[in-house]
Amino acid sequence: MCHRILIPLLAIAAFAGTATAAEPVPTEYVGKWVPATGGCTAPVHMLVAADKLTVVNGKDTQALGGIEMAGPGYFAPDYTGILAVLITEFDGDQPAVATFNVGEKKGVAQLDFGAVQPGQGNATMAAYNARVSKLNLAKRFPLDKVLLKKCAP
């Protein structure tokens, strides 16, 4: 199997067992997150609730449930920083991952969307590619790898 396919598969598999058991999202991350260079009225933003993450671009919205906060096993054993990671559809294809306190800076977040993996793979990879393709998050919501700031409630 090509290493370009194997690495994402291993990364997906590595998430298994790294989240806490159905804990709600901590309140410090719940709310509206907009591009760091924009204002809180930005039409493109991320809404984080205790049980889902929703991306918004004007009238286009996509809610992603099945969220889990990554547990200590997600990070290196000696990690003592303040990063926090929210994984969407944890028991599925995990189409988006939000990282909070990016660069060890409180109040900075980043959203990463899953991408279609090239090449031929097994049924699991085919299902992942079909789901990510159908969602088309990066094209619909220009928030992939954009630094975000939280708006006041």
PDB file of C-alpha atoms in Angstrom:
ATOM      1  CA  MET A   1       0.000   0.000   0.000  1.00  0.00           C
ATOM      2  CA  CYS A   2       1.326   3.433  -0.864  1.00  0.00           C
ATOM      3  CA  HIS A   3       2.638   5.386   2.135  1.00  0.00           C
ATOM      4  CA  ARG A   4       0.438   8.353   1.150  1.00  0.00           C
ATOM      5  CA  ILE A   5      -2.603   6.194   1.881  1.00  0.00           C
ATOM      6  CA  LEU A   6      -1.170   4.247   4.800  1.00  0.00           C
ATOM      7  CA  ILE A   7      -0.237   7.311   6.849  1.00  0.00           C
ATOM      8  CA  PRO A   8      -3.776   8.831   6.842  1.00  0.00           C
ATOM      9  CA  LEU A   9      -5.233   5.408   7.652  1.00  0.00           C
ATOM     10  CA  LEU A  10      -2.860   5.064  10.583  1.00  0.00           C
ATOM     11  CA  ALA A  11      -3.724   8.569  11.724  1.00  0.00           C
ATOM     12  CA  ILE A  12      -7.437   7.750  11.626  1.00  0.00           C
ATOM     13  CA  ALA A  13      -6.837   4.506  13.497  1.00  0.00           C
ATOM     14  CA  ALA A  14      -4.679   6.309  16.063  1.00  0.00           C
ATOM     15  CA  PHE A  15      -7.664   8.405  17.139  1.00  0.00           C
ATOM     16  CA  ALA A  16      -9.364   5.258  18.422  1.00  0.00           C
ATOM     17  CA  GLY A  17      -9.052   5.180  22.178  1.00  0.00           C
ATOM     18  CA  THR A  18      -7.663   8.698  22.479  1.00  0.00           C
ATOM     19  CA  ALA A  19     -10.822  10.546  23.445  1.00  0.00           C
ATOM     20  CA  THR A  20     -12.517  10.780  26.752  1.00  0.00           C
ATOM     21  CA  ALA A  21     -15.803   8.946  27.146  1.00  0.00           C
ATOM     22  CA  ALA A  22     -18.552  11.263  25.836  1.00  0.00           C
ATOM     23  CA  GLU A  23     -17.541  14.259  27.904  1.00  0.00           C
ATOM     24  CA  PRO A  24     -19.161  17.516  26.828  1.00  0.00           C
ATOM     25  CA  VAL A  25     -17.002  20.198  25.262  1.00  0.00           C
ATOM     26  CA  PRO A  26     -15.546  22.437  28.004  1.00  0.00           C
ATOM     27  CA  THR A  27     -17.418  25.749  28.215  1.00  0.00           C
ATOM     28  CA  GLU A  28     -14.297  27.765  27.371  1.00  0.00           C
ATOM     29  CA  TYR A  29     -14.471  26.362  23.807  1.00  0.00           C
ATOM     30  CA  VAL A  30     -18.250  26.584  23.362  1.00  0.00           C
ATOM     31  CA  GLY A  31     -19.357  29.524  21.238  1.00  0.00           C
ATOM     32  CA  LYS A  32     -18.801  31.314  17.954  1.00  0.00           C
ATOM     33  CA  TRP A  33     -15.329  31.278  16.388  1.00  0.00           C
ATOM     34  CA  VAL A  34     -14.505  33.567  13.456  1.00  0.00           C
ATOM     35  CA  PRO A  35     -11.371  34.119  11.355  1.00  0.00           C
ATOM     36  CA  ALA A  36      -8.828  35.940  13.531  1.00  0.00           C
ATOM     37  CA  THR A  37      -8.527  38.737  10.977  1.00  0.00           C
ATOM     38  CA  GLY A  38     -12.285  39.355  10.812  1.00  0.00           C
ATOM     39  CA  GLY A  39     -15.052  40.616  13.011  1.00  0.00           C
ATOM     40  CA  CYS A  40     -17.643  38.702  14.985  1.00  0.00           C
ATOM     41  CA  THR A  41     -20.277  39.389  12.325  1.00  0.00           C
ATOM     42  CA  ALA A  42     -18.326  37.332   9.755  1.00  0.00           C
ATOM     43  CA  PRO A  43     -20.669  35.165   7.659  1.00  0.00           C
ATOM     44  CA  VAL A  44     -18.093  32.347   7.715  1.00  0.00           C
ATOM     45  CA  HIS A  45     -17.576  30.897  11.174  1.00  0.00           C
ATOM     46  CA  MET A  46     -17.568  27.849  13.416  1.00  0.00           C
ATOM     47  CA  LEU A  47     -20.137  27.287  16.166  1.00  0.00           C
ATOM     48  CA  VAL A  48     -19.124  24.929  18.939  1.00  0.00           C
ATOM     49  CA  ALA A  49     -21.788  23.472  21.226  1.00  0.00           C
ATOM     50  CA  ALA A  50     -21.452  20.920  24.005  1.00  0.00           C
ATOM     51  CA  ASP A  51     -22.498  18.141  21.608  1.00  0.00           C
ATOM     52  CA  LYS A  52     -21.754  19.322  18.050  1.00  0.00           C
ATOM     53  CA  LEU A  53     -19.655  21.540  15.847  1.00  0.00           C
ATOM     54  CA  THR A  54     -21.363  23.509  13.083  1.00  0.00           C
ATOM     55  CA  VAL A  55     -19.598  25.305  10.248  1.00  0.00           C
ATOM     56  CA  VAL A  56     -21.399  28.230   8.651  1.00  0.00           C
ATOM     57  CA  ASN A  57     -20.960  30.161   5.411  1.00  0.00           C
ATOM     58  CA  GLY A  58     -23.904  32.532   5.104  1.00  0.00           C
ATOM     59  CA  LYS A  59     -26.972  30.317   4.698  1.00  0.00           C
ATOM     60  CA  ASP A  60     -24.943  27.130   4.131  1.00  0.00           C
ATOM     61  CA  THR A  61     -24.439  25.193   7.357  1.00  0.00           C
ATOM     62  CA  GLN A  62     -23.128  21.761   8.223  1.00  0.00           C
ATOM     63  CA  ALA A  63     -23.555  20.309  11.704  1.00  0.00           C
ATOM     64  CA  LEU A  64     -21.147  17.543  12.729  1.00  0.00           C
ATOM     65  CA  GLY A  65     -22.028  15.496  15.784  1.00  0.00           C
ATOM     66  CA  GLY A  66     -20.500  12.552  17.560  1.00  0.00           C
ATOM     67  CA  ILE A  67     -17.866  14.867  18.973  1.00  0.00           C
ATOM     68  CA  GLU A  68     -15.242  13.922  21.494  1.00  0.00           C
ATOM     69  CA  MET A  69     -12.463  15.831  23.161  1.00  0.00           C
ATOM     70  CA  ALA A  70      -9.139  14.085  22.686  1.00  0.00           C
ATOM     71  CA  GLY A  71      -7.777  12.522  25.823  1.00  0.00           C
ATOM     72  CA  PRO A  72      -4.218  12.420  27.127  1.00  0.00           C
ATOM     73  CA  GLY A  73      -3.309   9.528  24.819  1.00  0.00           C
ATOM     74  CA  TYR A  74      -3.699  11.853  21.829  1.00  0.00           C
ATOM     75  CA  PHE A  75      -0.597  13.814  22.825  1.00  0.00           C
ATOM     76  CA  ALA A  76       2.982  12.746  23.434  1.00  0.00           C
ATOM     77  CA  PRO A  77       3.440  11.259  26.944  1.00  0.00           C
ATOM     78  CA  ASP A  78       5.510  14.238  28.147  1.00  0.00           C
ATOM     79  CA  TYR A  79       3.192  16.942  26.720  1.00  0.00           C
ATOM     80  CA  THR A  80       2.218  19.518  29.366  1.00  0.00           C
ATOM     81  CA  GLY A  81       0.843  22.329  27.201  1.00  0.00           C
ATOM     82  CA  ILE A  82      -2.647  23.773  26.840  1.00  0.00           C
ATOM     83  CA  LEU A  83      -3.737  22.368  23.459  1.00  0.00           C
ATOM     84  CA  ALA A  84      -7.203  20.841  23.319  1.00  0.00           C
ATOM     85  CA  VAL A  85      -8.551  18.865  20.370  1.00  0.00           C
ATOM     86  CA  LEU A  86     -12.182  18.268  19.380  1.00  0.00           C
ATOM     87  CA  ILE A  87     -12.826  15.402  16.948  1.00  0.00           C
ATOM     88  CA  THR A  88     -16.082  15.283  14.978  1.00  0.00           C
ATOM     89  CA  GLU A  89     -17.893  12.031  14.145  1.00  0.00           C
ATOM     90  CA  PHE A  90     -15.448  10.272  16.432  1.00  0.00           C
ATOM     91  CA  ASP A  91     -16.863   6.820  15.737  1.00  0.00           C
ATOM     92  CA  GLY A  92     -16.991   7.495  11.999  1.00  0.00           C
ATOM     93  CA  ASP A  93     -14.917   9.280   9.382  1.00  0.00           C
ATOM     94  CA  GLN A  94     -13.872  12.280  11.498  1.00  0.00           C
ATOM     95  CA  PRO A  95     -14.356  14.882   8.740  1.00  0.00           C
ATOM     96  CA  ALA A  96     -13.233  17.836  10.868  1.00  0.00           C
ATOM     97  CA  VAL A  97     -10.940  18.381  13.826  1.00  0.00           C
ATOM     98  CA  ALA A  98     -10.813  21.619  15.823  1.00  0.00           C
ATOM     99  CA  THR A  99      -7.687  22.454  17.788  1.00  0.00           C
ATOM    100  CA  PHE A 100      -7.891  25.022  20.560  1.00  0.00           C
ATOM    101  CA  ASN A 101      -5.044  27.081  22.035  1.00  0.00           C
ATOM    102  CA  VAL A 102      -3.054  26.709  18.816  1.00  0.00           C
ATOM    103  CA  GLY A 103       0.587  27.666  19.247  1.00  0.00           C
ATOM    104  CA  GLU A 104       0.026  27.370  23.005  1.00  0.00           C
ATOM    105  CA  LYS A 105      -1.943  30.653  22.855  1.00  0.00           C
ATOM    106  CA  LYS A 106      -5.239  30.782  24.732  1.00  0.00           C
ATOM    107  CA  GLY A 107      -8.201  31.796  22.604  1.00  0.00           C
ATOM    108  CA  VAL A 108      -6.725  30.756  19.245  1.00  0.00           C
ATOM    109  CA  ALA A 109      -8.338  27.863  17.372  1.00  0.00           C
ATOM    110  CA  GLN A 110      -7.894  26.150  14.030  1.00  0.00           C
ATOM    111  CA  LEU A 111     -10.211  23.887  12.083  1.00  0.00           C
ATOM    112  CA  ASP A 112      -8.828  21.114   9.874  1.00  0.00           C
ATOM    113  CA  PHE A 113     -11.063  19.397   7.337  1.00  0.00           C
ATOM    114  CA  GLY A 114     -10.521  15.836   6.158  1.00  0.00           C
ATOM    115  CA  ALA A 115      -9.380  15.490   2.560  1.00  0.00           C
ATOM    116  CA  VAL A 116     -10.006  12.809  -0.030  1.00  0.00           C
ATOM    117  CA  GLN A 117      -7.060  10.413  -0.045  1.00  0.00           C
ATOM    118  CA  PRO A 118      -5.625   9.565  -3.473  1.00  0.00           C
ATOM    119  CA  GLY A 119      -5.040   6.093  -4.791  1.00  0.00           C
ATOM    120  CA  GLN A 120      -6.898   2.879  -4.332  1.00  0.00           C
ATOM    121  CA  GLY A 121      -7.536   1.592  -0.887  1.00  0.00           C
ATOM    122  CA  ASN A 122      -9.768  -0.797   0.958  1.00  0.00           C
ATOM    123  CA  ALA A 123     -13.479  -0.459   1.734  1.00  0.00           C
ATOM    124  CA  THR A 124     -12.768   1.698   4.789  1.00  0.00           C
ATOM    125  CA  MET A 125     -10.781   4.186   2.713  1.00  0.00           C
ATOM    126  CA  ALA A 126     -13.462   4.161  -0.003  1.00  0.00           C
ATOM    127  CA  ALA A 127     -16.165   4.947   2.586  1.00  0.00           C
ATOM    128  CA  TYR A 128     -14.027   7.712   4.097  1.00  0.00           C
ATOM    129  CA  ASN A 129     -13.396   9.261   0.673  1.00  0.00           C
ATOM    130  CA  ALA A 130     -17.102   9.070  -0.210  1.00  0.00           C
ATOM    131  CA  ARG A 131     -18.111  10.810   3.041  1.00  0.00           C
ATOM    132  CA  VAL A 132     -15.482  13.545   2.790  1.00  0.00           C
ATOM    133  CA  SER A 133     -16.297  14.079  -0.878  1.00  0.00           C
ATOM    134  CA  LYS A 134     -20.013  14.377  -0.154  1.00  0.00           C
ATOM    135  CA  LEU A 135     -19.469  16.894   2.659  1.00  0.00           C
ATOM    136  CA  ASN A 136     -17.016  18.940   0.544  1.00  0.00           C
ATOM    137  CA  LEU A 137     -16.249  21.033   3.633  1.00  0.00           C
ATOM    138  CA  ALA A 138     -13.115  22.825   2.416  1.00  0.00           C
ATOM    139  CA  LYS A 139     -14.892  24.143  -0.677  1.00  0.00           C
ATOM    140  CA  ARG A 140     -18.120  25.098   1.103  1.00  0.00           C
ATOM    141  CA  PHE A 141     -16.519  26.648   4.181  1.00  0.00           C
ATOM    142  CA  PRO A 142     -13.244  28.578   3.710  1.00  0.00           C
ATOM    143  CA  LEU A 143     -12.058  27.848   7.251  1.00  0.00           C
ATOM    144  CA  ASP A 144      -9.598  24.992   6.701  1.00  0.00           C
ATOM    145  CA  LYS A 145      -6.376  25.750   8.603  1.00  0.00           C
ATOM    146  CA  VAL A 146      -7.469  29.347   9.250  1.00  0.00           C
ATOM    147  CA  LEU A 147      -6.658  30.792  12.669  1.00  0.00           C
ATOM    148  CA  LEU A 148      -9.857  31.585  14.562  1.00  0.00           C
ATOM    149  CA  LYS A 149     -10.763  33.743  17.539  1.00  0.00           C
ATOM    150  CA  LYS A 150     -13.704  33.350  19.877  1.00  0.00           C
ATOM    151  CA  CYS A 151     -16.405  36.003  19.952  1.00  0.00           C
ATOM    152  CA  ALA A 152     -17.920  37.225  23.186  1.00  0.00           C
ATOM    153  CA  PRO A 153     -21.346  35.684  23.914  1.00  0.00           C
TER     154      PRO A 153
END
